[in-house]
mmCIF file of C-alpha atoms in Angstrom:
data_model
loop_
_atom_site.group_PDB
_atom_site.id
_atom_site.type_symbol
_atom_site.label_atom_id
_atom_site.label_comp_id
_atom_site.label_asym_id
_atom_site.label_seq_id
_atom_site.Cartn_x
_atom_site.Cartn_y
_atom_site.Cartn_z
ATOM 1 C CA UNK A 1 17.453 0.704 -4.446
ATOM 2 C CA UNK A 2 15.273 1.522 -1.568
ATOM 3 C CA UNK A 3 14.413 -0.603 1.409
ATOM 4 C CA UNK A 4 12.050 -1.003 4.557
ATOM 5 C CA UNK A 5 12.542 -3.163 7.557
ATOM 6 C CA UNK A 6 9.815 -3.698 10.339
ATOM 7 C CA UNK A 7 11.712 -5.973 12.317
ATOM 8 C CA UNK A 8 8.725 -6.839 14.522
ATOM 9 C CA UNK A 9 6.177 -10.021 13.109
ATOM 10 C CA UNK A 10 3.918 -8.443 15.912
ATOM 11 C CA UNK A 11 3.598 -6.117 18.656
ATOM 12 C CA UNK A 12 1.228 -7.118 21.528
ATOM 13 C CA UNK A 13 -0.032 -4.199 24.012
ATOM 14 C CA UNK A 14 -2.455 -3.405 26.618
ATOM 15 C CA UNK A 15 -4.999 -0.919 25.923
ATOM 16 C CA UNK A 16 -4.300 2.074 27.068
ATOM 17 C CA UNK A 17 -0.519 1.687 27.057
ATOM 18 C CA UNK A 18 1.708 3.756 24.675
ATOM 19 C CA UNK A 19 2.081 1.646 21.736
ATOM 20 C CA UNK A 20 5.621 1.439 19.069
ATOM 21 C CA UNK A 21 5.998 -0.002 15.723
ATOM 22 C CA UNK A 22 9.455 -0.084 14.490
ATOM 23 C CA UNK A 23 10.561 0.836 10.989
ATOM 24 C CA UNK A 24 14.589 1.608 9.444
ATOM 25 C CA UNK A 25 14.593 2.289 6.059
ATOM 26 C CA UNK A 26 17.238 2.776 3.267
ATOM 27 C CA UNK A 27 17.377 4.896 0.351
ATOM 28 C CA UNK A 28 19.231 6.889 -1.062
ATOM 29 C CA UNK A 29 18.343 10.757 -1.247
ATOM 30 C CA UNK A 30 15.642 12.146 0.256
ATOM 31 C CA UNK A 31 13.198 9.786 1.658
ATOM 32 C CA UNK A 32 9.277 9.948 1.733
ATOM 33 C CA UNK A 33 8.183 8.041 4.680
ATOM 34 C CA UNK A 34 4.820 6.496 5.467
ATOM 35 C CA UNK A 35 2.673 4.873 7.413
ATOM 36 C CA UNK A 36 -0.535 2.355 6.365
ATOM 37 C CA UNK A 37 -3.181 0.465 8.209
ATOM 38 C CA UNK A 38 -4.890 -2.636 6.926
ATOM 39 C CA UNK A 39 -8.093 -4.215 8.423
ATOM 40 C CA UNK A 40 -8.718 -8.328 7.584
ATOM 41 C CA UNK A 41 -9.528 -8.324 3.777
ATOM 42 C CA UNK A 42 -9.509 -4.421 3.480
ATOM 43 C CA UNK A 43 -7.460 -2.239 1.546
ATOM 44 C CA UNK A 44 -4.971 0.118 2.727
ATOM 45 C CA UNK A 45 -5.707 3.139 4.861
ATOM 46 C CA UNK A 46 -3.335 6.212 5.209
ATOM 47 C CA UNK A 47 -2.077 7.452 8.760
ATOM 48 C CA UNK A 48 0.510 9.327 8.451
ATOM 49 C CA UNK A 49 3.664 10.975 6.102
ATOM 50 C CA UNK A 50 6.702 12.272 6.331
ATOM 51 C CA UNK A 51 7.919 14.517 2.933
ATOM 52 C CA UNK A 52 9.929 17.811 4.662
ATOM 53 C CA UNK A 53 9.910 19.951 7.567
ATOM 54 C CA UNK A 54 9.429 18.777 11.258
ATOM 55 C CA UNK A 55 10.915 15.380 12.396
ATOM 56 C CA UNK A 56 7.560 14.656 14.420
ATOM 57 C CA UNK A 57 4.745 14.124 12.278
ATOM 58 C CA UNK A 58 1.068 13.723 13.459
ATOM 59 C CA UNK A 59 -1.690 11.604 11.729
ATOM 60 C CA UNK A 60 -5.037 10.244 12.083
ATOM 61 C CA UNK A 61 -6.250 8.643 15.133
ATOM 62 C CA UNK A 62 -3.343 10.018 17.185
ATOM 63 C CA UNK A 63 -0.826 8.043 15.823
ATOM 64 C CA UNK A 64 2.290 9.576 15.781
ATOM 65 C CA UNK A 65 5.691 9.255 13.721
ATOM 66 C CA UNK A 66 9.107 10.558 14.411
ATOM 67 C CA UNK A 67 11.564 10.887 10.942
ATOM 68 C CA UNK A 68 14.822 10.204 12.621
ATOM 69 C CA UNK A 69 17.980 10.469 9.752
ATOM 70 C CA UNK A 70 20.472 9.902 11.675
ATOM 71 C CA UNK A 71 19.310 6.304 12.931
ATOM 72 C CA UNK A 72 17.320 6.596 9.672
ATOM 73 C CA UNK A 73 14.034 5.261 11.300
ATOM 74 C CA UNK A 74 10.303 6.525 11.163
ATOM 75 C CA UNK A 75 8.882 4.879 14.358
ATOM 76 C CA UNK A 76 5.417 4.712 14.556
ATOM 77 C CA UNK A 77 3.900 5.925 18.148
ATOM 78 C CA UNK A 78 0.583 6.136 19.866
ATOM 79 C CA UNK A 79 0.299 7.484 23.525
ATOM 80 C CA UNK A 80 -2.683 5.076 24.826
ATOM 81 C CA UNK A 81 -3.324 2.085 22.743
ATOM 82 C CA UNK A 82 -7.564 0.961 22.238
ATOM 83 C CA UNK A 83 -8.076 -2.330 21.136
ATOM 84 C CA UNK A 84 -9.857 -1.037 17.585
ATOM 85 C CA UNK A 85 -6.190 -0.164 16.542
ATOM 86 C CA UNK A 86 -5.400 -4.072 16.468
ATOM 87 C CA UNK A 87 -4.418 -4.444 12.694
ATOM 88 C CA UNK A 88 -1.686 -4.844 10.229
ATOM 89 C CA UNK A 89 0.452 -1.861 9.952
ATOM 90 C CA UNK A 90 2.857 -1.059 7.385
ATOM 91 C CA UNK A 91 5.400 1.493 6.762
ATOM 92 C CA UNK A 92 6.807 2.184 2.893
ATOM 93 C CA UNK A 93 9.232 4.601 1.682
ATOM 94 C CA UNK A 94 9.356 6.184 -2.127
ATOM 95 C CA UNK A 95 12.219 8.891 -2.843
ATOM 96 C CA UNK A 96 12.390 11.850 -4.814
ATOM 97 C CA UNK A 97 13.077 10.689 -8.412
ATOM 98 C CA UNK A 98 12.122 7.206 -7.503
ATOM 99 C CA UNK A 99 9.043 7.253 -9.975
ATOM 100 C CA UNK A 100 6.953 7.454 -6.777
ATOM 101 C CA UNK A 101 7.317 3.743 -6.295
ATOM 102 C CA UNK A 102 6.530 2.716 -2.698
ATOM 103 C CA UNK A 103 8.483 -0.071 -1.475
ATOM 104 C CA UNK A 104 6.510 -1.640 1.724
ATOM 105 C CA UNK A 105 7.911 -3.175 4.662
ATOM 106 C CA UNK A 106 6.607 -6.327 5.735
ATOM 107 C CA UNK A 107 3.962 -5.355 8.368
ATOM 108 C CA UNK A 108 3.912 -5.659 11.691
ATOM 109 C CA UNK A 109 0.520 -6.821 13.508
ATOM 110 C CA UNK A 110 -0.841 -4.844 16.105
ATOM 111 C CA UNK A 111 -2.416 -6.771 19.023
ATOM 112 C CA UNK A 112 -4.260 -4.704 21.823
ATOM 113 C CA UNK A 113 -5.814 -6.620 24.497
ATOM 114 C CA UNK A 114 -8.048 -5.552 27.355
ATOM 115 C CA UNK B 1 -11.439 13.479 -1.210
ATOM 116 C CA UNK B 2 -8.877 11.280 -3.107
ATOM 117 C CA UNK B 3 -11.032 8.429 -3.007
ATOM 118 C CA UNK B 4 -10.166 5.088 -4.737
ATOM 119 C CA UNK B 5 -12.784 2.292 -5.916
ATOM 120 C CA UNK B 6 -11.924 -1.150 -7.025
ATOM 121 C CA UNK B 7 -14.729 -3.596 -8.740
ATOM 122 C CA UNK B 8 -15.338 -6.088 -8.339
ATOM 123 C CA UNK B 9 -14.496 -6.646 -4.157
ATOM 124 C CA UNK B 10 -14.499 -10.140 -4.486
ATOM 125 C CA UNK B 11 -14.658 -13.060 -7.729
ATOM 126 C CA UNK B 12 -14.481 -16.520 -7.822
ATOM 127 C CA UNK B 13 -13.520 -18.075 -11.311
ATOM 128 C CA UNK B 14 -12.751 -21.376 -12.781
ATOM 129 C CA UNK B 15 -8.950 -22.318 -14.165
ATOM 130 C CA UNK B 16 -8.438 -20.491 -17.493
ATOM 131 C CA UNK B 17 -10.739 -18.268 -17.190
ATOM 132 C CA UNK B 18 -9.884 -14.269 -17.618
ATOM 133 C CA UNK B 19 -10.985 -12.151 -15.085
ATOM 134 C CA UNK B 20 -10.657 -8.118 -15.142
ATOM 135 C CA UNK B 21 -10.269 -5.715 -12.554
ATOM 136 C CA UNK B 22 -11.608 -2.157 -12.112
ATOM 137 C CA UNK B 23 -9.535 0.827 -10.112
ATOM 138 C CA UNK B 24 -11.070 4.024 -10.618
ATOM 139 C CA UNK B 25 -10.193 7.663 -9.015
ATOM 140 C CA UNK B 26 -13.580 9.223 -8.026
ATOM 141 C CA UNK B 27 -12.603 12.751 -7.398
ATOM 142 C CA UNK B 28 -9.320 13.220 -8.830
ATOM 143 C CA UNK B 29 -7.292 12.646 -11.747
ATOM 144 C CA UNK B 30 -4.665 9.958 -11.643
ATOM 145 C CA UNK B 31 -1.976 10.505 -14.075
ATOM 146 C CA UNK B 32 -0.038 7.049 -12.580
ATOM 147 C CA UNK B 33 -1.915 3.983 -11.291
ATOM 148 C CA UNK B 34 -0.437 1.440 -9.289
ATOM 149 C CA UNK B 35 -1.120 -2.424 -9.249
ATOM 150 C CA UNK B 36 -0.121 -4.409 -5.831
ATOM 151 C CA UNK B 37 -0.531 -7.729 -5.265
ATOM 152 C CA UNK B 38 -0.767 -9.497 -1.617
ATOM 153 C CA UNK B 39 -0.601 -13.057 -0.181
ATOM 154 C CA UNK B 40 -1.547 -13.929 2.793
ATOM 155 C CA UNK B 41 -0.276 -12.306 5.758
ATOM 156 C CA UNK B 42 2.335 -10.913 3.669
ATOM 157 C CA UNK B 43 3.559 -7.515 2.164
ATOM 158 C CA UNK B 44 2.204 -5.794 -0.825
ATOM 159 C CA UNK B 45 4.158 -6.392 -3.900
ATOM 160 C CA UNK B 46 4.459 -3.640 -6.714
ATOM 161 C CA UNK B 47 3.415 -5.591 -9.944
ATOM 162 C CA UNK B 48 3.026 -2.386 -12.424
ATOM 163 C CA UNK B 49 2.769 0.828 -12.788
ATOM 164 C CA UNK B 50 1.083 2.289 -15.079
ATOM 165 C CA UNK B 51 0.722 6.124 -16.915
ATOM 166 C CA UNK B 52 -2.842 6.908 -18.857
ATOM 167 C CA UNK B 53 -2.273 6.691 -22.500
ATOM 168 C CA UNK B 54 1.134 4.137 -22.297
ATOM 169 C CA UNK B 55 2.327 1.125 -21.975
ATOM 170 C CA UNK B 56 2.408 -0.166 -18.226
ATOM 171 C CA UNK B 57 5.826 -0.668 -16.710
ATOM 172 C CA UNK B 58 5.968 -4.344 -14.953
ATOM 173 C CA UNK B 59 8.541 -5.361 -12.068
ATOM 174 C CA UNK B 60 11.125 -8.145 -12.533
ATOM 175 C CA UNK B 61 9.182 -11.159 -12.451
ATOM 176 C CA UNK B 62 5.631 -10.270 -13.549
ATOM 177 C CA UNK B 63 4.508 -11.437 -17.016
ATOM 178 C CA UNK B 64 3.115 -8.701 -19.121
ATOM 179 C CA UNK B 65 1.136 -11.330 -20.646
ATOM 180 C CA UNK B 66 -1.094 -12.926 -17.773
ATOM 181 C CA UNK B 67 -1.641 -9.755 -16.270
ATOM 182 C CA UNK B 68 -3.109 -7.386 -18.772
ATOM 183 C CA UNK B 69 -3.147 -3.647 -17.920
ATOM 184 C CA UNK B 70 -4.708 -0.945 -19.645
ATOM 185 C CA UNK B 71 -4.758 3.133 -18.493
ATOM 186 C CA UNK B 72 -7.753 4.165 -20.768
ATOM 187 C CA UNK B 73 -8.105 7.673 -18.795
ATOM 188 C CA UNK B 74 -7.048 9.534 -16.101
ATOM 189 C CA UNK B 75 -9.564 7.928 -13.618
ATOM 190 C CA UNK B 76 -9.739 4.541 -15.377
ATOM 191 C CA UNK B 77 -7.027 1.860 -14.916
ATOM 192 C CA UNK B 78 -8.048 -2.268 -15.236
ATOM 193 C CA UNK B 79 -5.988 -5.527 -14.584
ATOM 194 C CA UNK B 80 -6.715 -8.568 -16.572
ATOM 195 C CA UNK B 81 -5.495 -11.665 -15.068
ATOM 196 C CA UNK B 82 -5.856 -14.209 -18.227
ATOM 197 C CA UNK B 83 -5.956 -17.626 -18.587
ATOM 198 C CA UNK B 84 -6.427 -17.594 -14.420
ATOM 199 C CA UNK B 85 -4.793 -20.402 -12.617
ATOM 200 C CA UNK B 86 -5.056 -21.350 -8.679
ATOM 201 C CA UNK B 87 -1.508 -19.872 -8.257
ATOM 202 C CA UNK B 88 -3.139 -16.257 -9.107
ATOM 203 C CA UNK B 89 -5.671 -16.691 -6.261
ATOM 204 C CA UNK B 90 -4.481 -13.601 -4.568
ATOM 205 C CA UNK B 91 -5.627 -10.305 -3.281
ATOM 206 C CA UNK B 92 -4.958 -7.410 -6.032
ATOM 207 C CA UNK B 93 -4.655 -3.686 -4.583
ATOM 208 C CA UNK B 94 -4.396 -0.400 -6.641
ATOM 209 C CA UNK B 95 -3.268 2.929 -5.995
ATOM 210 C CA UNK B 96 -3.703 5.902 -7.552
ATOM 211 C CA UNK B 97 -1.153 9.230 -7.941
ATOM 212 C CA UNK B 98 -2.307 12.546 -7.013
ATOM 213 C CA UNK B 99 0.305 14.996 -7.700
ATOM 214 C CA UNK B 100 0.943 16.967 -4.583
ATOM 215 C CA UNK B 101 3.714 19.691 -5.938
ATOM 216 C CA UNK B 102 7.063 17.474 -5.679
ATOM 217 C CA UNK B 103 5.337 14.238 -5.348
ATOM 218 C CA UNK B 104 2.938 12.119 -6.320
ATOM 219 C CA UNK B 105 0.698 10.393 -3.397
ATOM 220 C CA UNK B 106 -0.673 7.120 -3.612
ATOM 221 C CA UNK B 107 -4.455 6.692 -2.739
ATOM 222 C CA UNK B 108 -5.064 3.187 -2.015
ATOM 223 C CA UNK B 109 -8.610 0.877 -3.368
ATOM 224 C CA UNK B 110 -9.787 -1.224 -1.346
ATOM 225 C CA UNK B 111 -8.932 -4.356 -2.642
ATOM 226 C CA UNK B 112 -10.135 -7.448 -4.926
ATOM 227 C CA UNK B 113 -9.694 -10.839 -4.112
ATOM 228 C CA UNK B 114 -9.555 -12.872 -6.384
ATOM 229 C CA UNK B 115 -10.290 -17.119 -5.696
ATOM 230 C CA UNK B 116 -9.259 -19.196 -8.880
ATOM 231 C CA UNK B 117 -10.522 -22.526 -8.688
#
């Protein structure tokens, strides 16, 4: 079985501050890690993924993820918050063999205020 | 590239009603096709999956029967909700698989909510 927690409902931030959403997942093998947006009453948009190689992945926007197995967390960074990133963010994690299923975390909204 | 349309955006149907749902890969081809469904301010949950020219697979807890799905090609995947009640009144998301070497990524639509009245 496979797992995501985002253990935040919501994250509130001033623009222009460095911004963090939280995910731990579980699963066992080799994990694929990602990160979505979602905009009111849109689908989801890719950021960012984690599949091999360097722990610090970089996506669009200049979001920013760091695979961490040890504490087996994918954190999901962004050096100066604007207030267009306000949305719902979710990371998911498949595995290799898994049938490419993505199991989603619950989602963690993204406040940015002036 | 890797772009994923779902039609209709938005329908509005009376109880018992069936309604059908488009998810179509534009540029690629999509071997697996993925049906989510979301509530409100909640998580996506995995309803099916589903491989062009096979049966879908469902998840625990989804009846095969009210929600129809059909893999015609490898760009062509459609839900049918049948016999539509308020309780499906929900907001239906597919993905599509692009193998990439040792995995397959998921390109996401962008959604159809569906209102049953």
């Amino acid at each position: 079985a496979q797992s995501v927690a985002q253990p935040e409902d919501q994250v509130n931030v001033a623009e222009g501050n460095p911004l963090t959403v939280k995910c731990t997942y579980s699963v066992s093998g080799n994990p694929y890690l990602f990160w979505y947006v979602q905009y009111p009453n849109r689908g989801l948009q890719f950021l960012l993924k984690y599949i091999t190689g360097d722990n610090l992945v970089k996506g669009s926007y200049g979001f920013e993820a760091e695979f961490n197995k040890s504490q087996t967390s994918f954190h999901l960074k962004k050096p100066s918050a604007l207030v267009s990133d306000s949305a719902l963010y979710f990371c998911a994690v498949s595995r290799t063999g898994g049938g490419n299923k993505l199991t989603f975390g619950t989602g963690t909204q993204l406040k940015v205020e002036l | 590239g890797a772009v994923v349309s779902q039609h209709p955006s938005w329908v509005i149907c009376k109880s018992g009603t069936s309604v059908k749902i488009e998810c179509r890969s534009l540029d690629f081809q999509a071997t697996t096709m993925f049906w989510y469904r979301q509530f409100p301010k909640q998580s996506l949950m995995l309803m099916a999956t589903s491989n062009e020219g096979s049966k879908a697979t469902y998840e625990q807890g989804v009846e095969k029967d009210k929600f129809l799905i059909n893999h015609a090609s490898l760009t062509l995947s459609t839900l049918t909700v049948t016999s539509a009640h308020p309780e499906d009144s929900s907001f239906y998301i597919c993905s599509a698989g692009e193998e990439r070497g040792y995995y397959n990524e998921q390109f996401f639509g962008p959604g159809t909510r569906l209102t049953v009245l």
